[in-house]
Structures are given as structure tokens and as C-alpha cells.
Amino acid sequence: MGSGEVISQTGAIGAILAYALGGLIAYMVMLCLGELAVHMPIAGSFGEYAGRYINPATGYMVAWMYWLTWTVTLGTEFTAAALLMQEWFPHVPIWIWIVIFAATVFFLNISSTRFFAEAEFWLALVKVATVVLFIILGTAAIVGIIPMQGYDTAPLLSNLTKDGWFPEGFWPIFATMLVVNFAFSGTELIGVAAGETENPEKNIPRAINAAIWRLLIFFVGTIIIVSALLPYQATAVNDTHGLSHSPFVSVFSRIGIPYAEDLIRFVIITALLSAANSGLFAASRMLWSLSSTQKLPAVFSRLSRTGTPMIAICVTMMGAIPGLLSEFYAPEVIFTNLLNIAAFTMVIVWISICVSQFNFRRQWYKSGHTVSQLKFAAPLYPLTPILGGIFCVLTCLSMATDSNMRASFIGCLMIVALCYISYFISVKKTKH
């Protein structure tokens, strides 16, 4: 949903570079995670990896950060989906749609794993099919096979440099990296599911290698097409038409696709529900992990008849509550602040993955093992975890430079500090 804003702030080439760099960062993090997950496939893995290969306090903090990432994301997904529904049904209060979407996602998560996976498959399929259609039609419009409103001849790639290579300078590329990186959030779910994956030695590396192509095609590919077909100044979300009036709507409309705005609105809603569905799964498993390692009461690791951590799911659903406040406060403000918090906490988890893999490999070598003995090894060690970690740190710092994000940045740092304090208090109580 933020791609249009990124293009309008950075220019065409700047946006392509930003998303390419975001994909590279995500891929480096996934390589680090893949090595850890194949060596130690457990559910709720990030906190365990950080606890073992950084220190227990950081492991505790990371587990809570990842839980907070997806719990807060639930609020953003439900609020955004409700705002989109209100464009269709302006007289229905936002909170009603939030309750409906929350109940739907909750039901999917407490059902059997098979039913959950089936629902997630169809939700994701709608998004994937639309992106593929967009890439095919967009490419045809670029080369002139399909006529496009506003062009007498094939536009080709003239829009990319029409206003210069970097019309807004280099700084916006850095400033938008948090939004760009958050677009790639969810790639680390392979680590959450590692403990529930059959034959992780084979399936996890396959998932990682397939992911890089999806990242390049779906993210960078669509950004190239939007940038080639629209002037970069025309890609920002139009406040008059709402969230669904994205650059994708503009491209579909100019190509001549009927009901383009309604189509994109439907696709965005299904994508939001898909993300919320996966997020609730991931966050509840993180609570389950904290409970199974005795950092939370045993009730959080108790499973239902369908094999789902019911209490953990119910507690995580509290992330929908901030969305309900949108009926009384400005929903766009709530959405933006929740998004900033979710993006920051996600990048903190990514940093921990890079540091954990760096320390794991060092311990592996010190114990006399070789890289050939690893069933899956991240290439170019130590460059991969070092670069991945540095880029993630820079992404977090970009949040501090933006006046609109600074309050969220300070709040997130306070949450990190609170996690460490609560850990040491709990350890002290345990000793006594």
C-alpha cells in the first residue's frame, strides 16, 4: 500500500533502487535464518536463536518484539481493510468491519492447521494472480501491445529518467527504507514454521531460494512497471479517492480495465486479511514459545483439540483493539503510528537474526566444525550477516530522522528497554 508514496518521494529510479535494496536485505536475513532454522528447527525460533547465540535477555526481548510486530500489525491490517470497506459502504461504522474481519481471522486460526493452510492459500492466490496479471498487462502497455491512455506511442522506459535520475535526491531513498523493508515483512515466517515443517533440511532451503525470485518479480517488477507507465509525481495515494486509489488503479484504469478501483480494493482487502491471518499464527506461536521455555505461564502453551494454542491466540487478538479506537480518533493517524511501530519491531528482529547467525557460525568454527558439515550454510560469511545487520540498523535510524516517525521511534526504544527490565526482574524473582 505504500509503494506509490515511495515512488512519489524518491522518483522512479530511486524507488526501484530502494525496493531492490529492500529485497536484498530481506534475502540476506533469510539466508541467515535458513542456516539457523535448518540446524535448529523449532517453533517460535527467533527468540530461541537470540537467547542461545546472543544472550538470554536479548532472546526474551526479541520474542516479545516479534509478538508485538504481528500483534500491532493486526491493528493496522484490520483498520486499513475497514477503511477500504467504508469506501464501498460509507454509512457503516469502521468498528463493525474491524469486528467482522477480526472474527474471521480468529476463526481461521483456531481451526485445524489444514483448514488454516487452505484458507491462506486462497487468500494469497488472489493477490498473486492480480500481481501476475498486472505484470503481464503492464509489460504489454510498456512495449505498445496494449494502448494506454495518455500515450500515442509505446512509453517504453522513458518515464524512468524523464525528470532526471534522482529528481528528489538520494536522501528520500534512505528515508523511505523503513516502509520498503516492512513491505518484505513475513519472509521470516519460514523460521516460525520451522518446528512444524516436514524435512526442514530440504524444504527450508527450497523456500528461501524460491522466495528471492518472488521478491524480485512481485516487488521490484511491479515498481518498474508503475514507474515506467506513470510520472512519479502521479503515484502518491489520492486522499480524495481513499486508500484504494493507488498507482495500480491508475495503471489498470488507463489500460482500460473496467471497475479497476473496485478490483484493486478487493485485492488489497484479501491481501490484508492474508497478512493478518499469517501474523496471528506467527505471534501466537511466539507466545507459545515463551511459555514452553517457562518465560510465561504454562496456560499460554496449552493446546486445543485442533492443536492450536488457544489462549495465545486470544491474547494476541488484543492487537485489534487499537483499530476500534479509529471510530473515536483519526483512523489514518492510528494506522500510521501502528505501522511505524510494527515496522521498527520487525527490523529489530531481523537484526537479531543476523547477529545470531554470525555468532552461531563463529561458535561452529571454534568447536572444530567446518562449513561443509552444515546442512545449509549462508554464503559469503561473514559478509552476509554483517551487511544485513548494518542495513537493518540504518533502516531503524532512518526512522529517527523523520519528524513524523520520531515519536514512534522513541516509543519503540522505550518498549525495548522495558523488555530488558522485565527480563531481569523476572530472573531476579526466580533466583529468590
CSV table of C-alpha atoms in Angstrom, one decimal:
chain,number,residue,atom,x,y,z
A,1,MET,CA,0.0,0.0,0.0
A,2,GLY,CA,3.0,2.4,0.5
A,3,SER,CA,4.6,1.8,-2.9
A,4,GLY,CA,3.0,4.9,-4.5
A,5,GLU,CA,4.3,7.1,-1.7
A,6,VAL,CA,7.8,5.7,-2.0
A,7,ILE,CA,7.8,6.4,-5.8
A,8,SER,CA,6.5,9.9,-5.4
A,9,GLN,CA,9.1,10.7,-2.7
A,10,THR,CA,12.2,9.1,-4.3
A,11,GLY,CA,11.5,9.3,-8.1
A,12,ALA,CA,11.3,6.3,-10.4
A,13,ILE,CA,14.9,5.1,-10.3
A,14,GLY,CA,15.1,5.9,-6.6
A,15,ALA,CA,12.1,3.7,-5.9
A,16,ILE,CA,13.5,0.8,-8.0
A,17,LEU,CA,16.8,1.0,-6.1
A,18,ALA,CA,15.0,1.2,-2.7
A,19,TYR,CA,12.9,-1.9,-3.4
A,20,ALA,CA,15.9,-3.8,-4.9
A,21,LEU,CA,17.9,-2.9,-1.7
A,22,GLY,CA,15.0,-3.9,0.5
A,23,GLY,CA,14.8,-7.3,-1.3
A,24,LEU,CA,18.5,-7.8,-0.9
A,25,ILE,CA,18.3,-7.1,2.8
A,26,ALA,CA,15.3,-9.5,3.2
A,27,TYR,CA,17.2,-12.1,1.3
A,28,MET,CA,20.4,-11.8,3.4
A,29,VAL,CA,18.2,-12.1,6.6
A,30,MET,CA,16.5,-15.2,5.1
A,31,LEU,CA,19.9,-16.8,4.3
A,32,CYS,CA,21.0,-16.2,7.9
A,33,LEU,CA,17.7,-17.5,9.2
A,34,GLY,CA,17.8,-20.5,6.9
A,35,GLU,CA,21.1,-21.6,8.4
A,36,LEU,CA,19.8,-21.4,11.9
A,37,ALA,CA,16.4,-23.0,11.1
A,38,VAL,CA,17.9,-26.0,9.4
A,39,HIS,CA,20.4,-26.5,12.2
A,40,MET,CA,17.8,-26.0,14.9
A,41,PRO,CA,14.2,-26.3,13.6
A,42,ILE,CA,12.0,-25.1,16.5
A,43,ALA,CA,8.7,-23.2,16.7
A,44,GLY,CA,9.0,-19.6,17.7
A,45,SER,CA,12.6,-19.7,16.7
A,46,PHE,CA,13.8,-16.1,16.7
A,47,GLY,CA,13.8,-15.7,20.5
A,48,GLU,CA,15.5,-19.1,21.0
A,49,TYR,CA,18.2,-18.3,18.5
A,50,ALA,CA,18.9,-14.9,20.1
A,51,GLY,CA,18.8,-16.3,23.6
A,52,ARG,CA,21.3,-19.0,22.7
A,53,TYR,CA,23.7,-17.1,20.4
A,54,ILE,CA,23.5,-13.5,21.7
A,55,ASN,CA,22.2,-13.7,25.4
A,56,PRO,CA,19.1,-14.8,27.2
A,57,ALA,CA,17.9,-11.2,27.8
A,58,THR,CA,18.0,-10.4,24.1
A,59,GLY,CA,16.3,-13.6,23.3
A,60,TYR,CA,13.5,-12.6,25.7
A,61,MET,CA,13.3,-9.1,24.1
A,62,VAL,CA,13.3,-10.5,20.5
A,63,ALA,CA,10.5,-12.9,21.3
A,64,TRP,CA,8.3,-10.1,22.6
A,65,MET,CA,9.3,-7.7,19.8
A,66,TYR,CA,8.2,-10.3,17.2
A,67,TRP,CA,5.0,-10.9,19.1
A,68,LEU,CA,4.4,-7.1,19.2
A,69,THR,CA,5.2,-6.8,15.5
A,70,TRP,CA,2.4,-9.0,14.4
A,71,THR,CA,0.0,-8.0,17.2
A,72,VAL,CA,0.3,-4.4,16.2
A,73,THR,CA,0.1,-5.4,12.6
A,74,LEU,CA,-3.3,-6.9,13.2
A,75,GLY,CA,-4.5,-3.5,14.2
A,76,THR,CA,-3.1,-1.9,11.0
A,77,GLU,CA,-4.5,-4.7,8.7
A,78,PHE,CA,-8.0,-4.6,10.2
A,79,THR,CA,-8.1,-0.7,10.3
A,80,ALA,CA,-6.9,-0.5,6.7
A,81,ALA,CA,-9.3,-3.1,5.5
A,82,ALA,CA,-12.2,-1.4,7.3
A,83,LEU,CA,-11.2,2.0,5.7
A,84,LEU,CA,-11.4,0.3,2.3
A,85,MET,CA,-14.8,-1.2,3.1
A,86,GLN,CA,-16.1,2.2,4.2
A,87,GLU,CA,-15.3,3.4,0.6
A,88,TRP,CA,-17.9,0.9,-0.5
A,89,PHE,CA,-20.3,1.3,2.4
A,90,PRO,CA,-19.8,4.9,3.8
A,91,HIS,CA,-22.6,4.7,6.3
A,92,VAL,CA,-21.4,1.5,8.1
A,93,PRO,CA,-19.1,2.4,11.1
A,94,ILE,CA,-15.5,1.3,10.8
A,95,TRP,CA,-15.6,-0.7,14.1
A,96,ILE,CA,-18.2,-3.0,12.6
A,97,TRP,CA,-15.9,-4.0,9.8
A,98,ILE,CA,-13.0,-4.4,12.2
A,99,VAL,CA,-15.0,-6.8,14.3
A,100,ILE,CA,-16.1,-8.8,11.3
A,101,PHE,CA,-12.5,-9.1,10.0
A,102,ALA,CA,-11.1,-9.9,13.4
A,103,ALA,CA,-13.7,-12.7,13.9
A,104,THR,CA,-12.9,-14.2,10.5
A,105,VAL,CA,-9.1,-14.3,11.1
A,106,PHE,CA,-9.7,-15.6,14.7
A,107,PHE,CA,-11.9,-18.4,13.4
A,108,LEU,CA,-9.3,-19.4,10.7
A,109,ASN,CA,-6.6,-19.6,13.4
A,110,ILE,CA,-8.4,-21.7,15.9
A,111,SER,CA,-9.5,-24.2,13.2
A,112,SER,CA,-7.3,-27.1,12.2
A,113,THR,CA,-3.9,-26.5,10.6
A,114,ARG,CA,-5.2,-27.9,7.4
A,115,PHE,CA,-8.2,-25.6,7.2
A,116,PHE,CA,-5.9,-22.6,8.1
A,117,ALA,CA,-3.4,-23.5,5.3
A,118,GLU,CA,-6.3,-23.9,2.8
A,119,ALA,CA,-7.7,-20.5,3.6
A,120,GLU,CA,-4.3,-18.9,3.5
A,121,PHE,CA,-3.7,-20.5,0.1
A,122,TRP,CA,-6.8,-19.0,-1.5
A,123,LEU,CA,-6.3,-15.6,0.1
A,124,ALA,CA,-2.7,-15.5,-1.2
A,125,LEU,CA,-3.7,-16.8,-4.6
A,126,VAL,CA,-6.0,-13.7,-5.2
A,127,LYS,CA,-3.0,-11.4,-4.5
A,128,VAL,CA,-0.6,-13.4,-6.6
A,129,ALA,CA,-2.9,-13.8,-9.6
A,130,THR,CA,-3.6,-10.0,-9.6
A,131,VAL,CA,0.2,-9.2,-9.5
A,132,VAL,CA,0.9,-11.6,-12.3
A,133,LEU,CA,-2.0,-10.0,-14.4
A,134,PHE,CA,-0.6,-6.6,-13.6
A,135,ILE,CA,2.9,-7.5,-14.7
A,136,ILE,CA,1.6,-9.1,-18.0
A,137,LEU,CA,-0.7,-6.2,-18.9
A,138,GLY,CA,1.8,-3.6,-17.7
A,139,THR,CA,4.6,-5.0,-19.8
A,140,ALA,CA,2.3,-5.2,-22.8
A,141,ALA,CA,1.4,-1.5,-22.3
A,142,ILE,CA,5.1,-0.5,-21.9
A,143,VAL,CA,6.1,-2.0,-25.3
A,144,GLY,CA,2.9,-0.8,-27.0
A,145,ILE,CA,1.0,-4.0,-27.5
A,146,ILE,CA,-1.9,-2.6,-25.4
A,147,PRO,CA,-2.8,1.1,-25.9
A,148,MET,CA,-2.7,3.2,-22.8
A,149,GLN,CA,-4.5,6.5,-22.1
A,150,GLY,CA,-2.1,9.4,-22.4
A,151,TYR,CA,0.3,7.8,-24.8
A,152,ASP,CA,0.2,7.9,-28.6
A,153,THR,CA,3.3,5.6,-28.9
A,154,ALA,CA,4.8,2.9,-26.6
A,155,PRO,CA,6.1,4.6,-23.5
A,156,LEU,CA,8.9,2.1,-23.1
A,157,LEU,CA,11.2,3.2,-20.2
A,158,SER,CA,11.2,7.0,-21.0
A,159,ASN,CA,9.4,7.8,-17.7
A,160,LEU,CA,12.2,6.4,-15.6
A,161,THR,CA,14.6,9.2,-16.4
A,162,LYS,CA,12.3,11.9,-17.8
A,163,ASP,CA,12.8,14.1,-14.7
A,164,GLY,CA,16.4,13.1,-14.1
A,165,TRP,CA,17.9,10.0,-12.5
A,166,PHE,CA,17.2,11.2,-8.9
A,167,PRO,CA,14.9,14.2,-9.1
A,168,GLU,CA,14.4,14.2,-5.3
A,169,GLY,CA,18.0,13.5,-4.4
A,170,PHE,CA,19.4,10.5,-2.6
A,171,TRP,CA,18.1,11.2,0.9
A,172,PRO,CA,14.5,10.1,0.3
A,173,ILE,CA,15.8,6.7,-0.7
A,174,PHE,CA,17.3,6.3,2.8
A,175,ALA,CA,14.3,7.9,4.5
A,176,THR,CA,11.7,5.5,2.9
A,177,MET,CA,13.7,2.3,3.7
A,178,LEU,CA,11.6,1.5,6.8
A,179,VAL,CA,8.4,1.5,4.7
A,180,VAL,CA,10.2,-0.5,2.0
A,181,ASN,CA,11.6,-3.1,4.4
A,182,PHE,CA,8.2,-3.5,6.0
A,183,ALA,CA,6.8,-4.5,2.6
A,184,PHE,CA,9.0,-7.5,2.8
A,185,SER,CA,7.9,-8.5,6.3
A,186,GLY,CA,6.6,-12.0,6.5
A,187,THR,CA,9.6,-13.5,4.7
A,188,GLU,CA,10.9,-14.6,8.1
A,189,LEU,CA,7.8,-16.8,8.7
A,190,ILE,CA,9.8,-19.8,7.4
A,191,GLY,CA,11.6,-19.6,10.8
A,192,VAL,CA,8.4,-19.6,12.8
A,193,ALA,CA,7.1,-22.6,10.9
A,194,ALA,CA,10.4,-24.5,11.0
A,195,GLY,CA,9.4,-26.5,14.0
A,196,GLU,CA,6.3,-27.6,12.2
A,197,THR,CA,7.9,-28.3,8.8
A,198,GLU,CA,8.4,-31.8,7.5
A,199,ASN,CA,12.0,-32.4,6.3
A,200,PRO,CA,13.3,-28.9,7.1
A,201,GLU,CA,16.8,-29.7,5.7
A,202,LYS,CA,15.2,-29.9,2.2
A,203,ASN,CA,12.1,-27.7,2.4
A,204,ILE,CA,13.6,-24.6,4.2
A,205,PRO,CA,16.4,-24.0,1.6
A,206,ARG,CA,13.9,-24.6,-1.2
A,207,ALA,CA,11.6,-22.0,0.3
A,208,ILE,CA,14.4,-19.5,0.7
A,209,ASN,CA,15.6,-19.9,-2.9
A,210,ALA,CA,12.1,-19.6,-4.3
A,211,ALA,CA,11.5,-16.5,-2.2
A,212,ILE,CA,14.2,-14.4,-3.8
A,213,TRP,CA,12.6,-14.8,-7.2
A,214,ARG,CA,9.2,-13.9,-5.8
A,215,LEU,CA,10.6,-10.9,-4.1
A,216,LEU,CA,12.3,-9.7,-7.3
A,217,ILE,CA,9.3,-10.3,-9.6
A,218,PHE,CA,6.5,-9.2,-7.3
A,219,PHE,CA,8.1,-6.2,-5.7
A,220,VAL,CA,10.8,-4.8,-7.9
A,221,GLY,CA,9.0,-5.9,-11.1
A,222,THR,CA,5.8,-4.1,-10.2
A,223,ILE,CA,7.7,-1.0,-9.2
A,224,ILE,CA,9.4,-0.9,-12.5
A,225,ILE,CA,6.1,-1.2,-14.4
A,226,VAL,CA,4.4,1.5,-12.3
A,227,SER,CA,7.4,3.8,-12.7
A,228,ALA,CA,7.6,3.2,-16.5
A,229,LEU,CA,3.9,3.9,-17.0
A,230,LEU,CA,3.2,6.8,-14.7
A,231,PRO,CA,5.0,10.1,-13.9
A,232,TYR,CA,6.5,9.7,-10.5
A,233,GLN,CA,4.6,12.8,-9.2
A,234,ALA,CA,1.3,11.0,-10.0
A,235,THR,CA,1.9,7.8,-7.9
A,236,ALA,CA,1.0,9.1,-4.4
A,237,VAL,CA,-2.3,7.9,-2.9
A,238,ASN,CA,-5.1,10.3,-3.7
A,239,ASP,CA,-6.7,11.4,-0.5
A,240,THR,CA,-9.9,12.3,-2.3
A,241,HIS,CA,-10.4,8.7,-3.5
A,242,GLY,CA,-9.1,6.9,-0.4
A,243,LEU,CA,-6.6,4.1,0.2
A,244,SER,CA,-7.7,2.0,-2.8
A,245,HIS,CA,-6.8,4.8,-5.3
A,246,SER,CA,-3.2,3.5,-5.7
A,247,PRO,CA,-0.9,3.6,-8.7
A,248,PHE,CA,-2.1,0.1,-9.6
A,249,VAL,CA,-5.6,1.5,-10.0
A,250,SER,CA,-4.2,4.3,-12.3
A,251,VAL,CA,-2.4,1.8,-14.5
A,252,PHE,CA,-5.4,-0.6,-14.7
A,253,SER,CA,-7.7,2.3,-15.5
A,254,ARG,CA,-5.5,3.8,-18.2
A,255,ILE,CA,-5.1,0.4,-19.8
A,256,GLY,CA,-8.9,0.1,-19.9
A,257,ILE,CA,-9.7,-2.5,-17.2
A,258,PRO,CA,-13.3,-1.9,-16.1
A,259,TYR,CA,-14.0,-1.4,-12.4
A,260,ALA,CA,-10.3,-1.1,-11.7
A,261,GLU,CA,-10.7,0.7,-8.4
A,262,ASP,CA,-13.2,-1.9,-7.1
A,263,LEU,CA,-11.0,-4.7,-8.3
A,264,ILE,CA,-7.9,-3.3,-6.5
A,265,ARG,CA,-9.9,-2.6,-3.4
A,266,PHE,CA,-11.0,-6.2,-3.2
A,267,VAL,CA,-7.4,-7.4,-3.8
A,268,ILE,CA,-6.0,-5.2,-1.1
A,269,ILE,CA,-8.6,-6.4,1.4
A,270,THR,CA,-7.8,-10.0,0.7
A,271,ALA,CA,-4.0,-9.3,1.0
A,272,LEU,CA,-4.6,-7.5,4.3
A,273,LEU,CA,-6.6,-10.5,5.6
A,274,SER,CA,-3.9,-12.9,4.4
A,275,ALA,CA,-1.2,-10.9,6.2
A,276,ALA,CA,-3.4,-10.7,9.4
A,277,ASN,CA,-4.0,-14.5,9.2
A,278,SER,CA,-0.3,-15.3,8.9
A,279,GLY,CA,0.6,-12.7,11.6
A,280,LEU,CA,-1.8,-14.1,14.2
A,281,PHE,CA,-0.3,-17.5,13.5
A,282,ALA,CA,3.2,-16.3,14.0
A,283,ALA,CA,2.6,-14.1,17.0
A,284,SER,CA,0.6,-16.8,18.9
A,285,ARG,CA,3.5,-19.3,18.2
A,286,MET,CA,5.9,-16.8,19.8
A,287,LEU,CA,3.8,-16.7,22.9
A,288,TRP,CA,3.7,-20.5,22.9
A,289,SER,CA,7.5,-20.5,22.6
A,290,LEU,CA,7.9,-18.1,25.6
A,291,SER,CA,5.5,-20.3,27.6
A,292,SER,CA,7.2,-23.6,26.7
A,293,THR,CA,10.5,-22.2,27.9
A,294,GLN,CA,8.9,-21.1,31.2
A,295,LYS,CA,9.1,-17.4,30.5
A,296,LEU,CA,5.3,-17.2,30.6
A,297,PRO,CA,2.7,-19.2,32.5
A,298,ALA,CA,2.0,-22.7,31.2
A,299,VAL,CA,-1.5,-21.7,30.1
A,300,PHE,CA,-0.1,-20.0,27.0
A,301,SER,CA,1.3,-23.3,25.7
A,302,ARG,CA,-1.8,-25.2,26.3
A,303,LEU,CA,-3.2,-26.6,23.0
A,304,SER,CA,-6.8,-27.1,21.9
A,305,ARG,CA,-8.3,-30.2,20.4
A,306,THR,CA,-7.3,-28.9,17.0
A,307,GLY,CA,-3.7,-28.5,18.1
A,308,THR,CA,-3.7,-24.7,18.3
A,309,PRO,CA,-2.5,-22.5,21.2
A,310,MET,CA,-6.0,-21.1,22.1
A,311,ILE,CA,-5.0,-18.8,24.9
A,312,ALA,CA,-2.0,-17.4,23.0
A,313,ILE,CA,-4.3,-16.7,20.0
A,314,CYS,CA,-6.9,-14.9,22.2
A,315,VAL,CA,-4.3,-12.7,23.9
A,316,THR,CA,-2.7,-11.8,20.5
A,317,MET,CA,-6.1,-10.8,19.2
A,318,MET,CA,-5.9,-7.8,21.5
A,319,GLY,CA,-3.9,-6.2,18.7
A,320,ALA,CA,-7.3,-5.5,17.0
A,321,ILE,CA,-8.3,-3.2,19.9
A,322,PRO,CA,-6.4,-0.1,18.8
A,323,GLY,CA,-8.2,-0.4,15.5
A,324,LEU,CA,-11.6,0.0,17.3
A,325,LEU,CA,-10.4,3.4,18.6
A,326,SER,CA,-10.5,4.6,15.0
A,327,GLU,CA,-14.2,5.3,15.5
A,328,PHE,CA,-13.3,8.0,18.0
A,329,TYR,CA,-9.9,9.2,16.8
A,330,ALA,CA,-8.4,9.9,13.3
A,331,PRO,CA,-8.1,6.4,11.8
A,332,GLU,CA,-5.3,7.5,9.5
A,333,VAL,CA,-3.2,8.7,12.5
A,334,ILE,CA,-3.8,5.4,14.3
A,335,PHE,CA,-2.9,3.4,11.2
A,336,THR,CA,0.3,5.3,10.6
A,337,ASN,CA,1.6,5.0,14.2
A,338,LEU,CA,0.8,1.3,14.4
A,339,LEU,CA,2.5,0.8,11.1
A,340,ASN,CA,5.7,2.6,12.3
A,341,ILE,CA,5.8,0.5,15.5
A,342,ALA,CA,5.3,-2.7,13.6
A,343,ALA,CA,8.0,-1.8,11.0
A,344,PHE,CA,10.5,-0.9,13.7
A,345,THR,CA,10.0,-4.0,15.8
A,346,MET,CA,10.2,-6.2,12.7
A,347,VAL,CA,13.6,-4.7,11.8
A,348,ILE,CA,14.8,-5.3,15.4
A,349,VAL,CA,14.0,-9.0,14.9
A,350,TRP,CA,15.9,-9.0,11.6
A,351,ILE,CA,18.9,-7.5,13.3
A,352,SER,CA,18.8,-10.3,15.9
A,353,ILE,CA,18.7,-12.9,13.2
A,354,CYS,CA,21.9,-11.6,11.5
A,355,VAL,CA,23.7,-11.3,14.8
A,356,SER,CA,22.6,-14.8,15.9
A,357,GLN,CA,23.8,-16.4,12.7
A,358,PHE,CA,27.1,-14.5,12.9
A,359,ASN,CA,27.7,-15.8,16.5
A,360,PHE,CA,26.5,-19.3,15.7
A,361,ARG,CA,28.9,-19.7,12.8
A,362,ARG,CA,31.8,-18.4,15.0
A,363,GLN,CA,30.9,-21.0,17.6
A,364,TRP,CA,30.6,-23.7,14.9
A,365,TYR,CA,34.1,-23.0,13.7
A,366,LYS,CA,35.6,-22.7,17.3
A,367,SER,CA,34.2,-26.2,18.1
A,368,GLY,CA,36.2,-27.7,15.2
A,369,HIS,CA,33.4,-28.0,12.6
A,370,THR,CA,33.7,-26.9,9.0
A,371,VAL,CA,31.1,-25.2,6.8
A,372,SER,CA,30.8,-28.3,4.7
A,373,GLN,CA,29.2,-30.0,7.7
A,374,LEU,CA,26.3,-27.6,7.8
A,375,LYS,CA,23.2,-28.9,6.0
A,376,PHE,CA,22.5,-25.4,4.9
A,377,ALA,CA,25.1,-22.6,5.0
A,378,ALA,CA,24.5,-18.9,4.3
A,379,PRO,CA,27.0,-17.9,1.6
A,380,LEU,CA,29.7,-15.2,1.8
A,381,TYR,CA,30.1,-15.4,5.6
A,382,PRO,CA,30.8,-13.1,7.4
A,383,LEU,CA,29.7,-10.6,4.8
A,384,THR,CA,26.1,-11.7,4.6
A,385,PRO,CA,25.2,-11.2,8.3
A,386,ILE,CA,27.4,-8.1,8.7
A,387,LEU,CA,25.8,-6.3,5.7
A,388,GLY,CA,22.3,-7.5,6.6
A,389,GLY,CA,22.7,-6.2,10.2
A,390,ILE,CA,24.2,-2.9,9.1
A,391,PHE,CA,21.5,-2.2,6.6
A,392,CYS,CA,18.8,-3.0,9.2
A,393,VAL,CA,20.4,-0.7,11.8
A,394,LEU,CA,20.5,2.1,9.2
A,395,THR,CA,16.8,1.4,8.4
A,396,CYS,CA,16.0,1.9,12.1
A,397,LEU,CA,18.0,5.1,12.3
A,398,SER,CA,16.1,6.5,9.3
A,399,MET,CA,13.0,6.4,11.5
A,400,ALA,CA,14.7,8.9,13.9
A,401,THR,CA,15.4,11.3,11.1
A,402,ASP,CA,11.7,11.6,10.1
A,403,SER,CA,9.8,14.1,12.3
A,404,ASN,CA,6.6,12.1,11.6
A,405,MET,CA,8.1,8.9,12.9
A,406,ARG,CA,10.3,10.3,15.7
A,407,ALA,CA,7.7,9.8,18.4
A,408,SER,CA,7.1,6.2,17.4
A,409,PHE,CA,10.9,5.7,17.3
A,410,ILE,CA,11.3,6.9,20.9
A,411,GLY,CA,8.3,4.8,22.0
A,412,CYS,CA,9.8,1.7,20.4
A,413,LEU,CA,13.1,2.2,22.2
A,414,MET,CA,11.2,2.5,25.5
A,415,ILE,CA,9.5,-0.8,24.7
A,416,VAL,CA,12.9,-2.5,24.0
A,417,ALA,CA,14.2,-1.1,27.4
A,418,LEU,CA,11.0,-2.3,29.1
A,419,CYS,CA,11.5,-5.8,27.8
A,420,TYR,CA,15.1,-6.0,29.2
A,421,ILE,CA,14.0,-4.6,32.5
A,422,SER,CA,11.1,-7.1,32.8
A,423,TYR,CA,13.5,-9.9,32.0
A,424,PHE,CA,16.0,-9.0,34.7
A,425,ILE,CA,13.2,-8.5,37.2
A,426,SER,CA,11.8,-12.0,36.4
A,427,VAL,CA,15.2,-13.6,36.6
A,428,LYS,CA,15.8,-11.9,40.0
A,429,LYS,CA,12.4,-13.2,41.3
A,430,THR,CA,13.2,-16.7,40.0
A,431,LYS,CA,16.6,-16.7,41.9
A,432,HIS,CA,14.8,-15.7,45.1
